[in-house]
């Protein structure tokens, strides 16, 4: 049952991201890290742990920086077009 729980938390975060719920996704990833991260009682699958850490970093950056990398790229491109 443990591997299923680990996968469920990871997929919950991805599902929230897919639905545009960044804060809920971040909450799921933080729960995963709490339960499976360094020093946790449960052992993480290295691949999933690395992906959760990457998604957590990117989401925190998006929420602090006012948008995703794609949204920032689009703003830069619009600004370039406006100068032409």
mmCIF file of C-alpha atoms in Angstrom:
data_model
loop_
_atom_site.group_PDB
_atom_site.id
_atom_site.type_symbol
_atom_site.label_atom_id
_atom_site.label_comp_id
_atom_site.label_asym_id
_atom_site.label_seq_id
_atom_site.Cartn_x
_atom_site.Cartn_y
_atom_site.Cartn_z
ATOM 1 C CA UNK A 1 0.000 0.000 0.000
ATOM 2 C CA UNK A 2 2.914 2.392 0.628
ATOM 3 C CA UNK A 3 4.005 2.703 -3.022
ATOM 4 C CA UNK A 4 0.422 3.465 -3.961
ATOM 5 C CA UNK A 5 0.258 6.242 -1.362
ATOM 6 C CA UNK A 6 3.485 7.788 -2.619
ATOM 7 C CA UNK A 7 2.230 7.752 -6.207
ATOM 8 C CA UNK A 8 -1.150 9.093 -5.141
ATOM 9 C CA UNK A 9 0.383 12.185 -3.526
ATOM 10 C CA UNK A 10 2.551 12.813 -6.584
ATOM 11 C CA UNK A 11 -0.396 12.390 -8.970
ATOM 12 C CA UNK A 12 -2.602 14.572 -6.768
ATOM 13 C CA UNK A 13 -0.107 17.401 -7.161
ATOM 14 C CA UNK A 14 0.031 16.903 -10.930
ATOM 15 C CA UNK A 15 -3.756 16.812 -11.130
ATOM 16 C CA UNK A 16 -4.082 20.083 -9.258
ATOM 17 C CA UNK A 17 -1.515 21.646 -11.587
ATOM 18 C CA UNK A 18 -3.456 20.426 -14.609
ATOM 19 C CA UNK A 19 -6.585 22.047 -13.232
ATOM 20 C CA UNK A 20 -4.767 25.345 -12.672
ATOM 21 C CA UNK A 21 -4.755 25.014 -8.883
ATOM 22 C CA UNK A 22 -1.121 25.873 -8.171
ATOM 23 C CA UNK A 23 -1.595 26.403 -4.434
ATOM 24 C CA UNK A 24 -3.341 23.045 -4.009
ATOM 25 C CA UNK A 25 -0.601 21.358 -6.059
ATOM 26 C CA UNK A 26 2.054 22.962 -3.897
ATOM 27 C CA UNK A 27 0.238 21.745 -0.793
ATOM 28 C CA UNK A 28 0.214 18.160 -2.138
ATOM 29 C CA UNK A 29 3.918 18.355 -3.010
ATOM 30 C CA UNK A 30 4.766 19.738 0.417
ATOM 31 C CA UNK A 31 2.832 16.894 2.027
ATOM 32 C CA UNK A 32 4.784 14.439 -0.113
ATOM 33 C CA UNK A 33 8.066 16.051 0.976
ATOM 34 C CA UNK A 34 6.988 15.936 4.609
ATOM 35 C CA UNK A 35 6.098 12.248 4.350
ATOM 36 C CA UNK A 36 8.850 11.079 1.975
ATOM 37 C CA UNK A 37 11.551 13.758 1.898
ATOM 38 C CA UNK A 38 14.940 13.727 3.597
ATOM 39 C CA UNK A 39 14.643 12.604 7.211
ATOM 40 C CA UNK A 40 11.108 11.259 6.811
ATOM 41 C CA UNK A 41 10.099 7.878 8.184
ATOM 42 C CA UNK A 42 8.974 6.645 4.760
ATOM 43 C CA UNK A 43 11.380 5.938 1.940
ATOM 44 C CA UNK A 44 10.881 7.852 -1.302
ATOM 45 C CA UNK A 45 11.369 6.652 -4.842
ATOM 46 C CA UNK A 46 14.343 8.770 -5.990
ATOM 47 C CA UNK A 47 12.753 9.643 -9.349
ATOM 48 C CA UNK A 48 9.491 10.825 -7.812
ATOM 49 C CA UNK A 49 11.259 12.735 -5.050
ATOM 50 C CA UNK A 50 13.375 14.586 -7.628
ATOM 51 C CA UNK A 51 10.286 15.455 -9.673
ATOM 52 C CA UNK A 52 8.393 16.663 -6.598
ATOM 53 C CA UNK A 53 11.335 18.841 -5.594
ATOM 54 C CA UNK A 54 11.526 20.317 -9.099
ATOM 55 C CA UNK A 55 7.787 21.022 -9.272
ATOM 56 C CA UNK A 56 7.822 22.544 -5.772
ATOM 57 C CA UNK A 57 10.641 24.913 -6.730
ATOM 58 C CA UNK A 58 8.929 25.927 -9.973
ATOM 59 C CA UNK A 59 5.540 26.458 -8.352
ATOM 60 C CA UNK A 60 6.996 28.513 -5.509
ATOM 61 C CA UNK A 61 8.757 30.651 -8.103
ATOM 62 C CA UNK A 62 5.564 31.051 -10.132
ATOM 63 C CA UNK A 63 3.480 32.025 -7.124
ATOM 64 C CA UNK A 64 6.090 34.527 -5.929
ATOM 65 C CA UNK A 65 6.961 35.871 -9.375
ATOM 66 C CA UNK A 66 3.475 36.396 -10.717
ATOM 67 C CA UNK A 67 3.091 33.677 -13.307
ATOM 68 C CA UNK A 68 4.545 30.664 -14.969
ATOM 69 C CA UNK A 69 7.594 30.651 -17.176
ATOM 70 C CA UNK A 70 5.244 30.547 -20.174
ATOM 71 C CA UNK A 71 3.334 33.600 -18.951
ATOM 72 C CA UNK A 72 6.588 35.504 -18.351
ATOM 73 C CA UNK A 73 7.793 34.522 -21.835
ATOM 74 C CA UNK A 74 4.544 35.785 -23.367
ATOM 75 C CA UNK A 75 4.886 39.124 -21.541
ATOM 76 C CA UNK A 76 8.433 39.547 -22.860
ATOM 77 C CA UNK A 77 7.337 38.711 -26.410
ATOM 78 C CA UNK A 78 4.409 41.172 -26.228
ATOM 79 C CA UNK A 79 6.780 43.866 -24.963
ATOM 80 C CA UNK A 80 9.152 43.171 -27.874
ATOM 81 C CA UNK A 81 6.282 43.355 -30.369
ATOM 82 C CA UNK A 82 5.079 46.653 -28.903
ATOM 83 C CA UNK A 83 8.530 48.208 -29.462
ATOM 84 C CA UNK A 84 8.577 47.350 -33.173
#
